[in-house]
Coordinates of C-alpha atoms in Angstrom, one line a residue:
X1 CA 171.4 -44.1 -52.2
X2 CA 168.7 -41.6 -51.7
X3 CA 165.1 -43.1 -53.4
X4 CA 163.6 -40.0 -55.8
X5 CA 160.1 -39.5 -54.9
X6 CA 157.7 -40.0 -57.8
X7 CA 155.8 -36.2 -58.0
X8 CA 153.1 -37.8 -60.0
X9 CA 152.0 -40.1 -57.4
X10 CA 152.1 -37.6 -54.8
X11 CA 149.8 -35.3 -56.8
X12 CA 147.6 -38.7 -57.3
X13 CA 148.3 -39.1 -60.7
X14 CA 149.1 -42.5 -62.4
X15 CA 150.2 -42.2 -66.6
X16 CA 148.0 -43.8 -68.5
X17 CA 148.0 -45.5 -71.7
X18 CA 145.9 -44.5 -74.6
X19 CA 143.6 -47.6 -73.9
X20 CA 143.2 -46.5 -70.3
X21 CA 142.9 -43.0 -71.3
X22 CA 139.7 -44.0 -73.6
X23 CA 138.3 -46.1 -70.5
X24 CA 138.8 -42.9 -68.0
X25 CA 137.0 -40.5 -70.7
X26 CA 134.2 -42.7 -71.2
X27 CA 133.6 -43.5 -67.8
X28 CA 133.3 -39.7 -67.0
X29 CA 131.6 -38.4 -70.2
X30 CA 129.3 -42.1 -70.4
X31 CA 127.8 -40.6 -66.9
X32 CA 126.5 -37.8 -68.5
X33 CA 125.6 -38.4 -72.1
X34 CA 125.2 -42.0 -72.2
X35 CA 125.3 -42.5 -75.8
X36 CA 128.9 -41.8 -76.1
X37 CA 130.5 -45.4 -76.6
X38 CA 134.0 -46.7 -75.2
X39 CA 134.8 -47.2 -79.1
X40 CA 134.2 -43.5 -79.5
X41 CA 135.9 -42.4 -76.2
X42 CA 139.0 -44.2 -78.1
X43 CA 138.6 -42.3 -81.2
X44 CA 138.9 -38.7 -79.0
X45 CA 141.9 -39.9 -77.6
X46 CA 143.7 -40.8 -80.8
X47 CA 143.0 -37.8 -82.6
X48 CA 143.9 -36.0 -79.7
X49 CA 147.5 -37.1 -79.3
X50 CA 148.1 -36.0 -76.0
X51 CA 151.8 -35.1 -75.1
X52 CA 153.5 -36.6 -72.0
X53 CA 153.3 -33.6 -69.5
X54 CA 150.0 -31.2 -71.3
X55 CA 148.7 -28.3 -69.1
X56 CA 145.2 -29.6 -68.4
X57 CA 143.8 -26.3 -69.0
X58 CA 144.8 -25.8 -72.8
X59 CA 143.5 -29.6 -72.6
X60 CA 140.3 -29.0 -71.7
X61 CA 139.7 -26.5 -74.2
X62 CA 141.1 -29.5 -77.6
X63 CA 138.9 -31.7 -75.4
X64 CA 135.8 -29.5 -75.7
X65 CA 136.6 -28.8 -78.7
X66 CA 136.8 -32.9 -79.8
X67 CA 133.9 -34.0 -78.0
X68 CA 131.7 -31.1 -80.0
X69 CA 132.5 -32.5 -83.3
X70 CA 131.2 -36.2 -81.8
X71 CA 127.6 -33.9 -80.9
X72 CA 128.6 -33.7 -77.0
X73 CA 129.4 -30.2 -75.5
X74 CA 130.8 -29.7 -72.2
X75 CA 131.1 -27.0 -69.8
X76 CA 134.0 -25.8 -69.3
X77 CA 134.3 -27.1 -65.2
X78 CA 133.2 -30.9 -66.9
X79 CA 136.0 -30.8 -69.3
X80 CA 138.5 -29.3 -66.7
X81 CA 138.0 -32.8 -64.6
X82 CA 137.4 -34.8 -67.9
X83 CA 140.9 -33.8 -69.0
X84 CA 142.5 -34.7 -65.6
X85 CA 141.4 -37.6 -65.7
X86 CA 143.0 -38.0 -69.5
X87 CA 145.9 -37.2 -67.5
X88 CA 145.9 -39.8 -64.7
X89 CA 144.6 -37.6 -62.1
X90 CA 141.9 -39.0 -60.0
X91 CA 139.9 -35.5 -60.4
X92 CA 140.7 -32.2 -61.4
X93 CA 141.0 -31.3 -57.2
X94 CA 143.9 -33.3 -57.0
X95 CA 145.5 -32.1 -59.7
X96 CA 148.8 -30.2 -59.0
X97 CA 147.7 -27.0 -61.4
X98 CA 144.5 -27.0 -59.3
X99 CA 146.8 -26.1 -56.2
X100 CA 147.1 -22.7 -58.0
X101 CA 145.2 -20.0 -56.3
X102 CA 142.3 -19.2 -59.5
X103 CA 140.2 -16.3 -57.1
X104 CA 140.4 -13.9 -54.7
X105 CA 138.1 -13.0 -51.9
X106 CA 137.7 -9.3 -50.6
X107 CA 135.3 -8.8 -47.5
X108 CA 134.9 -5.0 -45.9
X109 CA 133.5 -5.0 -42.2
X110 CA 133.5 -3.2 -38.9
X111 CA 136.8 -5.3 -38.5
X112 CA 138.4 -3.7 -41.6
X113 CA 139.3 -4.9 -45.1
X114 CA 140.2 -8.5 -45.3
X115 CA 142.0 -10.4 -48.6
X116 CA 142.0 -14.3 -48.9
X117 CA 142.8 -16.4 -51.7
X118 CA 140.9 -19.6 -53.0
X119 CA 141.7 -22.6 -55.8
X120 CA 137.7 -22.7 -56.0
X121 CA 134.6 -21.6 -55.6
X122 CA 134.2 -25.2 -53.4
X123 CA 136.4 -23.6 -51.2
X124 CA 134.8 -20.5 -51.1
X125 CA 131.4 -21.7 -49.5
X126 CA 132.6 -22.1 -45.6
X127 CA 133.9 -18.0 -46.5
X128 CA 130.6 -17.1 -47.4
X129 CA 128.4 -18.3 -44.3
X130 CA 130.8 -17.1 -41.8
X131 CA 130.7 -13.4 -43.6
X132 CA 127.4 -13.7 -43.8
X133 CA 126.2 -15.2 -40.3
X134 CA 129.1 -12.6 -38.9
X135 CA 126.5 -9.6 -40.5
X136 CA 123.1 -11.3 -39.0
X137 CA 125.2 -11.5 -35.3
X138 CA 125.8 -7.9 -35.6
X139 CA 122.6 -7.1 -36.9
X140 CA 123.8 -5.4 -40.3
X141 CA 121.3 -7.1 -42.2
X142 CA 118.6 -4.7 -41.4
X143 CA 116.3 -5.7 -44.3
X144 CA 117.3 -9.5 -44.1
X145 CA 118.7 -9.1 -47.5
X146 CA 121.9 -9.5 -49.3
X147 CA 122.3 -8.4 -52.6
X148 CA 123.9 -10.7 -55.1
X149 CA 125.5 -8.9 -58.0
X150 CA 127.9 -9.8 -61.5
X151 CA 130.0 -7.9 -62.9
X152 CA 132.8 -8.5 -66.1
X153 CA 135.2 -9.0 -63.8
X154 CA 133.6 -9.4 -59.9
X155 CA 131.3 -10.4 -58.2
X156 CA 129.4 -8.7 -55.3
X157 CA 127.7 -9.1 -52.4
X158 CA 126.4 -6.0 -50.8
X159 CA 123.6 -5.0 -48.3
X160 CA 120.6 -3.2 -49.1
X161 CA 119.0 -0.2 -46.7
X162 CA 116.4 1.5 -46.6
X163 CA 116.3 4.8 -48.9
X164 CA 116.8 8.0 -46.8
X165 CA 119.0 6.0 -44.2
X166 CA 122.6 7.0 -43.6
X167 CA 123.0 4.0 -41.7
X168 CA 126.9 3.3 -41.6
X169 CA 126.0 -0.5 -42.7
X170 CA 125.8 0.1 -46.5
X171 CA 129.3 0.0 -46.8
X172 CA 130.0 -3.7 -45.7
X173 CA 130.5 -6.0 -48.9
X174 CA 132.6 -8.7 -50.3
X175 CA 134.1 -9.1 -53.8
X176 CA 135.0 -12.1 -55.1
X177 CA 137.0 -12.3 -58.8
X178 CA 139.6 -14.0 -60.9
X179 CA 143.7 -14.0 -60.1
X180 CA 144.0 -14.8 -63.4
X181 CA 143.1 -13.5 -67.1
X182 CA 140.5 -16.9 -66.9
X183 CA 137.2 -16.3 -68.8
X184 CA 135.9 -19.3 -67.3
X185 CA 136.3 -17.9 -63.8
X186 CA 132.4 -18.0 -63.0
X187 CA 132.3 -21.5 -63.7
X188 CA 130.8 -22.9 -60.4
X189 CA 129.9 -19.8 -58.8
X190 CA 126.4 -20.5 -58.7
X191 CA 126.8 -24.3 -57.3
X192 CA 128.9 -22.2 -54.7
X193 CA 125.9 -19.9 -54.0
X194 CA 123.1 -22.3 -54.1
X195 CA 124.8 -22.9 -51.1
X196 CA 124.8 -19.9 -49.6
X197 CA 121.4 -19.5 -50.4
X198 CA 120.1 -22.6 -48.6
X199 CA 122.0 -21.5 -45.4
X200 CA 120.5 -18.1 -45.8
X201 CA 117.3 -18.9 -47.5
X202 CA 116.0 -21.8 -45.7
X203 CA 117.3 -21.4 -42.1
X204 CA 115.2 -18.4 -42.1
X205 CA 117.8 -15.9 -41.7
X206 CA 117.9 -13.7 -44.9
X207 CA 117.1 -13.5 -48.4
X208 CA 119.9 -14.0 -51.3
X209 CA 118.4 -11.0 -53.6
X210 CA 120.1 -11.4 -57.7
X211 CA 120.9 -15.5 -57.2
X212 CA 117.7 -16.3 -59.7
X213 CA 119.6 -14.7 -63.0
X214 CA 123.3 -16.3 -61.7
X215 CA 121.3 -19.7 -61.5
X216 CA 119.7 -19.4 -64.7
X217 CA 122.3 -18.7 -66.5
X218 CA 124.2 -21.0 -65.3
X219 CA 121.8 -23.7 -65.5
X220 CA 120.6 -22.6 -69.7
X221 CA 121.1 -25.3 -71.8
X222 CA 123.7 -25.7 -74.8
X223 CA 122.5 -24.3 -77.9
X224 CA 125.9 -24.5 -80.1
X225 CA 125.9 -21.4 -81.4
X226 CA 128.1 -18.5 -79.6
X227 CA 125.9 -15.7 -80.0
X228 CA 122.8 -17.2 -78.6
X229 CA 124.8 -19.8 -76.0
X230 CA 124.0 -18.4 -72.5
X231 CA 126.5 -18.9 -69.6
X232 CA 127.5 -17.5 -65.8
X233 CA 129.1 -15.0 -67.0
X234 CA 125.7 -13.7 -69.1
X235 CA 124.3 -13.2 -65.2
X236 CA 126.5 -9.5 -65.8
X237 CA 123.6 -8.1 -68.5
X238 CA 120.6 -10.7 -67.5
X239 CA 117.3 -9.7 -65.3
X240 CA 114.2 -11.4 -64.4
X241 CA 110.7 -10.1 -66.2
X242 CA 107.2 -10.5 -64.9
X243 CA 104.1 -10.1 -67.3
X244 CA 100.9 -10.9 -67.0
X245 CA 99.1 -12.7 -69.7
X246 CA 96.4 -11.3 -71.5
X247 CA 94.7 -12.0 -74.4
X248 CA 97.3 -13.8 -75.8
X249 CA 99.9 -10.9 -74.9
X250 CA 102.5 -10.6 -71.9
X251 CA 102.0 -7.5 -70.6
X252 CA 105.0 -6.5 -69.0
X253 CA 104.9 -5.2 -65.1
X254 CA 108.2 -5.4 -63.2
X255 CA 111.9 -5.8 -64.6
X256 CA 115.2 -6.2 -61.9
X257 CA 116.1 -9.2 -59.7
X258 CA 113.9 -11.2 -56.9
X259 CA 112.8 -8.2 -54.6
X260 CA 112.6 -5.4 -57.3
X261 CA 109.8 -8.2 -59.2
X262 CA 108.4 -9.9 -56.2
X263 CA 107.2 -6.3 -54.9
X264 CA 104.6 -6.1 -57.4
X265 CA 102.8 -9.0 -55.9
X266 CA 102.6 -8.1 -52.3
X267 CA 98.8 -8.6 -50.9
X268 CA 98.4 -11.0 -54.0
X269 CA 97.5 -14.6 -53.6
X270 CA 99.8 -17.0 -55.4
X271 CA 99.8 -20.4 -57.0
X272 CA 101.1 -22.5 -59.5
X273 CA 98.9 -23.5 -62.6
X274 CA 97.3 -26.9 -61.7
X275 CA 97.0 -27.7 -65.5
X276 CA 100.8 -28.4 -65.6
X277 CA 102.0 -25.1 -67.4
X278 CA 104.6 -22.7 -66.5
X279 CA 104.6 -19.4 -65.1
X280 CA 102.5 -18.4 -61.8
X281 CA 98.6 -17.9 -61.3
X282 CA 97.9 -14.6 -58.8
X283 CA 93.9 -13.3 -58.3
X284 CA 92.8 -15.2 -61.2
X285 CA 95.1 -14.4 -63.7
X286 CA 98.3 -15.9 -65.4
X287 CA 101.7 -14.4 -64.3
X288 CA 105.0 -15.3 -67.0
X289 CA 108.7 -15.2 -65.8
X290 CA 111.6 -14.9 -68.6
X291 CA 114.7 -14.5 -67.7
X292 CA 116.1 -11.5 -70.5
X293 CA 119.7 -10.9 -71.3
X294 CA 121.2 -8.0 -73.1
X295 CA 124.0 -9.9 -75.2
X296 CA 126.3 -7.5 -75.6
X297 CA 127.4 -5.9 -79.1
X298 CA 129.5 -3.4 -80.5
X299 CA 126.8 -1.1 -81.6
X300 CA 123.5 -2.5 -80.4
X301 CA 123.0 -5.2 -77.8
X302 CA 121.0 -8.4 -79.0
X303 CA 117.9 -9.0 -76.8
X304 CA 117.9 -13.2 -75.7
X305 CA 114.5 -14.1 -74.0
X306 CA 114.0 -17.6 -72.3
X307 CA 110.6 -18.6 -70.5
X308 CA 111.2 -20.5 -66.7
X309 CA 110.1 -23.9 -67.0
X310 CA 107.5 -25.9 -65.1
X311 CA 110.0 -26.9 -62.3
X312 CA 111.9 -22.9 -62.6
X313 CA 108.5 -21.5 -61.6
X314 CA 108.1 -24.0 -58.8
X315 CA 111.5 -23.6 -57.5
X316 CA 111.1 -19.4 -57.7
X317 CA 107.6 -19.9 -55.7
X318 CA 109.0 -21.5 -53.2
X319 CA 111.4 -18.9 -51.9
X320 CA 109.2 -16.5 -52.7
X321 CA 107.2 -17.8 -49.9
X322 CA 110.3 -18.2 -48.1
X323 CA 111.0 -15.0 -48.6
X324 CA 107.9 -13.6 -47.5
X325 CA 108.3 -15.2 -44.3
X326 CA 112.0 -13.6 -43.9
X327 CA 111.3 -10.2 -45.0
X328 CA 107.8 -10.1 -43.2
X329 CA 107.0 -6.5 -44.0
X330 CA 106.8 -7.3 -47.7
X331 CA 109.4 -5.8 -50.4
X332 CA 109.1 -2.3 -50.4
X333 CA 112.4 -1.5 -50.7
X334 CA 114.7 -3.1 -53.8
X335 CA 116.7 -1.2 -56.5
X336 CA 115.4 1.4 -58.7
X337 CA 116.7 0.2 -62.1
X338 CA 118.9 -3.2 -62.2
X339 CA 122.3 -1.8 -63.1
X340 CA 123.4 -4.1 -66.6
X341 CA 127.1 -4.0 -66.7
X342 CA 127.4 -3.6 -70.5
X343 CA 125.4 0.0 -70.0
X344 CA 126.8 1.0 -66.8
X345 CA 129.8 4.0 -67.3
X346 CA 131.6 5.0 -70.2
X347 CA 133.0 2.9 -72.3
X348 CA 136.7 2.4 -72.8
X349 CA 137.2 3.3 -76.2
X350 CA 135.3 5.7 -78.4
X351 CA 134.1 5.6 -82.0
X352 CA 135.0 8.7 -83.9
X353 CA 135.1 10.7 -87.4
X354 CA 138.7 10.9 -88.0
X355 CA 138.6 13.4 -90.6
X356 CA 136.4 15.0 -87.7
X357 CA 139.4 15.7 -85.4
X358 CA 141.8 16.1 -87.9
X359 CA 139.7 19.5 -89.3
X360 CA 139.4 21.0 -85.2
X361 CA 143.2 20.6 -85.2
X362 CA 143.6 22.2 -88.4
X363 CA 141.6 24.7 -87.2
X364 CA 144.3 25.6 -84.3
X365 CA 147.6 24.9 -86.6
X366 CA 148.0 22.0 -85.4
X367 CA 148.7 17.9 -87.1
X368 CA 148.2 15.1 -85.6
X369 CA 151.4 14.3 -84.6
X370 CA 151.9 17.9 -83.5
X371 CA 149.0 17.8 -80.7
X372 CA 150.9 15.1 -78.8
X373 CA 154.1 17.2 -79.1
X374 CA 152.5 20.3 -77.5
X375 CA 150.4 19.0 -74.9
X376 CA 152.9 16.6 -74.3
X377 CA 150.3 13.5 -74.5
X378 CA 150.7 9.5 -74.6
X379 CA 150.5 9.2 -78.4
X380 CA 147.2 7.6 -80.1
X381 CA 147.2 6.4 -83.4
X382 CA 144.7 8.0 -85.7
X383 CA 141.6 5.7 -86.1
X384 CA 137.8 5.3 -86.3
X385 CA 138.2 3.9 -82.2
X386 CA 140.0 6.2 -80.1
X387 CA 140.3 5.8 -76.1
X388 CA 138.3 7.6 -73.8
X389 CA 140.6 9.4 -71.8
X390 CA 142.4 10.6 -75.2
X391 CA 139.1 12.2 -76.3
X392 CA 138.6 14.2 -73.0
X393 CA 142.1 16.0 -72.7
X394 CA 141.3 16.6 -76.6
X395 CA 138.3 18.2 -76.2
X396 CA 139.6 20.1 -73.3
X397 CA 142.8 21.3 -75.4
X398 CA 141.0 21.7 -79.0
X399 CA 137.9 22.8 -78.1
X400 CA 135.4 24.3 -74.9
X401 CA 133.2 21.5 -75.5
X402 CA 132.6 18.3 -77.4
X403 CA 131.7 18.5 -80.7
X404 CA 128.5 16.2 -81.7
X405 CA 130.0 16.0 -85.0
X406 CA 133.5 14.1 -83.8
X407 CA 131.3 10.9 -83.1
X408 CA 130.1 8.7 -85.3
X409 CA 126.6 7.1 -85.8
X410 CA 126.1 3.6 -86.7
X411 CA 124.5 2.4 -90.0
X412 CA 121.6 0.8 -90.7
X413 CA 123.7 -2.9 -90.7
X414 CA 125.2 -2.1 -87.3
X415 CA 121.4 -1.9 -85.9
X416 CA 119.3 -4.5 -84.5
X417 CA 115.6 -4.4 -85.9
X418 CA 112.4 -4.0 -83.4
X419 CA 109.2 -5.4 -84.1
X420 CA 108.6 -5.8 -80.8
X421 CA 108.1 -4.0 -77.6
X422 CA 110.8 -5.8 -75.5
X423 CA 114.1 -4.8 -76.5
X424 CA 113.1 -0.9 -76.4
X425 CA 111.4 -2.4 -72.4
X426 CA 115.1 -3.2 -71.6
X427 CA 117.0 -0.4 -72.4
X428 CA 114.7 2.2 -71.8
X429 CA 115.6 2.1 -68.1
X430 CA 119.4 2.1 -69.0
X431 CA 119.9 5.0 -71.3
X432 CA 119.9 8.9 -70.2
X433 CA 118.8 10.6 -74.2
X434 CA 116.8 9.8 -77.3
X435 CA 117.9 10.7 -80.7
X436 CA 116.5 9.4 -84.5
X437 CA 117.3 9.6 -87.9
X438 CA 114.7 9.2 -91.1
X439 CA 114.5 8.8 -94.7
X440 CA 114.8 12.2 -96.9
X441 CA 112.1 13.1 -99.2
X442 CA 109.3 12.2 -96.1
X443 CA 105.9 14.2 -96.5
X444 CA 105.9 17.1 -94.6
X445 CA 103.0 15.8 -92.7
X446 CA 104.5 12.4 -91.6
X447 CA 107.7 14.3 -90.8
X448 CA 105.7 16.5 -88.2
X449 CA 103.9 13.2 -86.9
X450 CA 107.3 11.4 -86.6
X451 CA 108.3 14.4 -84.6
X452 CA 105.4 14.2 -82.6
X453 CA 105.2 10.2 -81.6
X454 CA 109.1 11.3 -80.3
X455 CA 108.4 13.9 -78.4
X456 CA 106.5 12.0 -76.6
X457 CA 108.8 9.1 -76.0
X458 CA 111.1 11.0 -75.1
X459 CA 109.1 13.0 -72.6
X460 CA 108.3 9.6 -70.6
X461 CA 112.8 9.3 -70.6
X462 CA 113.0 13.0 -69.2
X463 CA 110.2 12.5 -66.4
X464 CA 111.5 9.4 -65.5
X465 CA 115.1 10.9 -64.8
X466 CA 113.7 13.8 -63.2
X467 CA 111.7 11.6 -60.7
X468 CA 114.9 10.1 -60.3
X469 CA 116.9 12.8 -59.6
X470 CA 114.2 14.3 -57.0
X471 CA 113.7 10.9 -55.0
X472 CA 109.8 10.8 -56.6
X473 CA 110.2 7.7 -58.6
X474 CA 107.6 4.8 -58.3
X475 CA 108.9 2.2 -59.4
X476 CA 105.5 0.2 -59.1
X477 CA 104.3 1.8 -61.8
X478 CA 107.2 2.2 -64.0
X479 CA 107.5 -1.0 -65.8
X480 CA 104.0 -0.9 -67.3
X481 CA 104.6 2.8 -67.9
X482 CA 107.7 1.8 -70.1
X483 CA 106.2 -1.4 -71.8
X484 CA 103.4 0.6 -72.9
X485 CA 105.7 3.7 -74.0
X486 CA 107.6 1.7 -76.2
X487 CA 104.4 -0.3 -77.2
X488 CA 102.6 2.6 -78.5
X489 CA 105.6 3.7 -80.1
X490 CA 106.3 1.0 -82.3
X491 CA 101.9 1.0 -83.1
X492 CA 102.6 5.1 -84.3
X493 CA 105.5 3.9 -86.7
X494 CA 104.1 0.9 -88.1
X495 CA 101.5 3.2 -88.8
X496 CA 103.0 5.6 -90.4
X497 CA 104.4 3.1 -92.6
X498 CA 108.5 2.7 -90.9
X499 CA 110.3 0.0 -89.5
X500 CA 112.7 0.9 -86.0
X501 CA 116.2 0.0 -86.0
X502 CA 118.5 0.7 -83.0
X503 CA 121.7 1.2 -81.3
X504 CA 123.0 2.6 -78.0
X505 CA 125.7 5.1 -78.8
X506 CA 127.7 6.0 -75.6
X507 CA 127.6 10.3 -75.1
X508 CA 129.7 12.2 -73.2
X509 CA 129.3 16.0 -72.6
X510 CA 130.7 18.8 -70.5
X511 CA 128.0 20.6 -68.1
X512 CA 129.7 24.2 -66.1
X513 CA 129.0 24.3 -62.7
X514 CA 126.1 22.2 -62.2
X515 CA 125.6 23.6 -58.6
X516 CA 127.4 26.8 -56.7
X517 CA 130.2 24.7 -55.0
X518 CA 131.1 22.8 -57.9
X519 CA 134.6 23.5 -59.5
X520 CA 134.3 25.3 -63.3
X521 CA 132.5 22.1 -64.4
X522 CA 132.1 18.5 -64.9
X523 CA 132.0 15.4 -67.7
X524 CA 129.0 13.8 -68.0
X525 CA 128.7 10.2 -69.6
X526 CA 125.4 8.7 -70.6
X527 CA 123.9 7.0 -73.4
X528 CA 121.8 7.5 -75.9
X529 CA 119.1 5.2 -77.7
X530 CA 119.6 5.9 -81.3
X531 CA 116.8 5.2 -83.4
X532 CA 116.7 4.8 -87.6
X533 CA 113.3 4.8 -89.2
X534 CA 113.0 3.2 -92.4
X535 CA 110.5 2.7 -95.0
X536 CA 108.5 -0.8 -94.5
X537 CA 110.0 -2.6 -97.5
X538 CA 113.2 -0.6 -97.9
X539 CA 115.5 -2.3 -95.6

């Protein structure tokens, strides 16, 4: 008679009871908060009631879930291997759901375009330093730098150049992202590039430009509440800021990831403060490092601004020295502007004035429903949101170009409120156009100064984009040129007796043959810093 294998054992699992089931939660989560008692580990398990066969994913998540009403959270990788162990799984690596393939690996070379699949970013790590040591033997690291970058769904690593150079090298990269719709999927990413880093970092052989804002994210504490709880996947909008501190003020100077800020200090002398405080001491003044996220919202993103610690700064010093010592020649080159992933490209959906589209159709004989039957056109339903794609092939049906009245501008309650430089410092560099709206019944006089202090904002936004646009843009200078833009902004309207609200409405516009071999014309997509100006006291 043939003897049935046990599949639990083979997966190294053994059921549990409840009792053991307490034990094997405490034992994990006692490790790490060690307040949490047996007699409460046996509580969690009760009220969880936990089936026979659960899926240890949608486990983790009533685990979490539990352990935050007892006042412990967890991340999301802890209670993964918390609720194996509820299970009977020895860890969540041995677990027979973790054999499931959760990413995939994409690396582009001189050899071609090769796709691997991985069950974790643990596995990951051994990819990583043969890609990488396979670029140094080759020589395609020709300023010892790879550039780390996040995206919503991917993440990059790509190789800088020199500007001007059409060296075929800039195309080599690897992508890694999730197999599955997962929102945890960045979980242990930066564990998995620490790694990296140390093989590139301190071996000498290159510098892992963008791991600071992947580690700090990763690495911010729990705070409980959603919109201000920072995470891996925050690394997609975040970017390191150096200031200097004056006077009581942080004066800001440089804004991007490692090279793009360390470049600002080259021929500087640093230190750390020997009175035990944070942030970096250079010529004989104070430098400050925050690490700035753009939270994203649906109208206007939130600004969340943390301060490295005592041990961050240390840690950041010391590859900066490294990183001196790879780059030798200092950091001249790094990115112009640190692309932000929630202001980068249109958007996928657009917010629009029905009765706005309904009155161009009208104004060609046509209903809704009757555009789709002509043109022949997936059908949308009528709303205030309406995709992207849907609003160009109208536009291009109804009308020669897009009318500014079709989109909507977002009220006063949809803004966020600046009384501060900073959040202006961090979108400034991300946003293409300027526009403002103000109280009626405004003094002639303060209208024409209003006008005036916007001119000249906006004037700093156009010369910036033509520098841009003709390869003349110093980005040495450009920091402090913003910060005190948008300083001197916010002085002129306090003074004149407003308070700033803003929003960054995505634009879209149709330009006609921008140069002589462009076809009739082309869409543009940008966006614009919309600004509200309302009477101190009449919010």
């Amino acid at each position: 008679m043939p003897v049935e294998s046990n599949s639990s054992a083979a997966h190294g699992r053994t059921p549990l009871s409840p009792e053991a089931q307490a034990a094997a939660l405490w034992t994990f989560v006692q490790a790490k908060v060690t307040r949490f008692t047996s007699a409460r580990a046996l509580d969690v398990v009760k009220r969880l009631e936990l089936g026979p066969n659960e899926a240890p994913r949608a486990l983790a998540k009533r685990l979490a879930k539990a352990l935050l009403d007892e006042g412990i959270k967890l991340k999301h990788t802890a209670a993964l291997q918390a609720a194996s162990r509820l299970g009977g799984y020895s860890s969540w690596y041995t677990n027979e759901e973790a054999d499931t393939p959760r990413l995939y690996l994409e690396s582009l070379s001189i050899d071609g375009l090769e796709k691997k699949q991985f069950r974790s970013w643990a596995e990951v790590v051994p990819e990583l330093r043969a890609w990488a040591d396979n670029l140094l033997a080759r020589n395609l690291l020709p300023l010892h730098t790879l550039k780390l970058s996040v995206e919503d769904r991917v993440l990059r690593l790509t190789i800088p150049t020199e500007p001007g150079q059409n060296s075929p090298d800039t195309w080599a990269m690897l992508g890694i992202g999730p197999l599955t719709d997962d929102l945890n999927w960045l979980d242990g990413a930066a564990t998995a590039l620490e790694k990296l880093r140390r093989h590139l970092e301190e071996n000498g052989k290159a510098v892992l430009d963008g791991y600071a804002v992947l580690q700090l994210c990763a690495d911010a504490p729990d705070v409980g509440d959603s919109l201000l709880q920072i995470g891996a996947s925050d690394a997609a909008t975040s970017e390191l800021v150096l200031a200097i501190e004056k006077d009581g003020q942080h004066i800001e100077v440089a804004r991007g990831d490692e090279v793009a800020t360390w470049r600002m200090l080259d021929g500087f002398q640093v230190a750390l403060p020997t009175d035990g405080t944070a942030g970096w001491l250079a010529n004989g003044g104070r430098l400050v490092w925050t690490r700035e996220t753009l939270k994203r919202g649906e109208f206007a993103p939130a600004l969340n601004t943390t301060s490295l610690r005592r041990r961050e700064c240390e840690q950041f010093l010391r590859r900066y020295n490294l990183a001196k010592r790879i780059r030798g020649a200092g950091f001249a080159h790094g990115e112009i502007d640190k692309r932000l992933d929630c202001l980068n490209g249109p958007p996928e959906n657009y917010r629009v004035d029905p009765a706005a589209l309904l009155r161009y159709l009208k104004a060609v004989n046509l209903t809704w429903e009757g555009y789709f039957t002509k043109y022949g056109e997936e059908y949308v339903t009528l709303s205030n949101k309406v995709p992207a794609g849907f609003l160009l092939k109208f536009f291009e049906h109804v009308t020669e170009a897009p009318a500014t009245d079709v989109f909507v501008k977002p009220t006063l309650a949809q803004m966020q409120k600046v009384t501060v430089p900073s959040l202006l410092n961090a979108l400034l560099p991300r946003v293409d156009s300027t526009g403002f709206a103000m109280p009626s019944n405004v003094p002639d006089v303060v209208v024409e100064q209003l006008h005036d202090l916007m001119e000249d904002f906006s004037t700093s936004l156009q010369l910036r984009a033509n520098q841009k646009a003709h390869g003349t843009y110093d980005m040495s200078w450009s920091s402090m040129l913003r910060a005190n833009t948008a300083a001197m902004l916010l002085k002129g309207v306090a003074e004149l007796g407003f308070v700033m609200y803003v929003a960054v409405d995505p634009t879209v516009s149709y330009v006609t043959k921008i140069i002589s071999t462009s076809p009739d014309g082309a869409w543009v997509f940008g966006h614009e810093l919309f600004m509200r100006f309302v009477r101190q006291g009449g919010e």
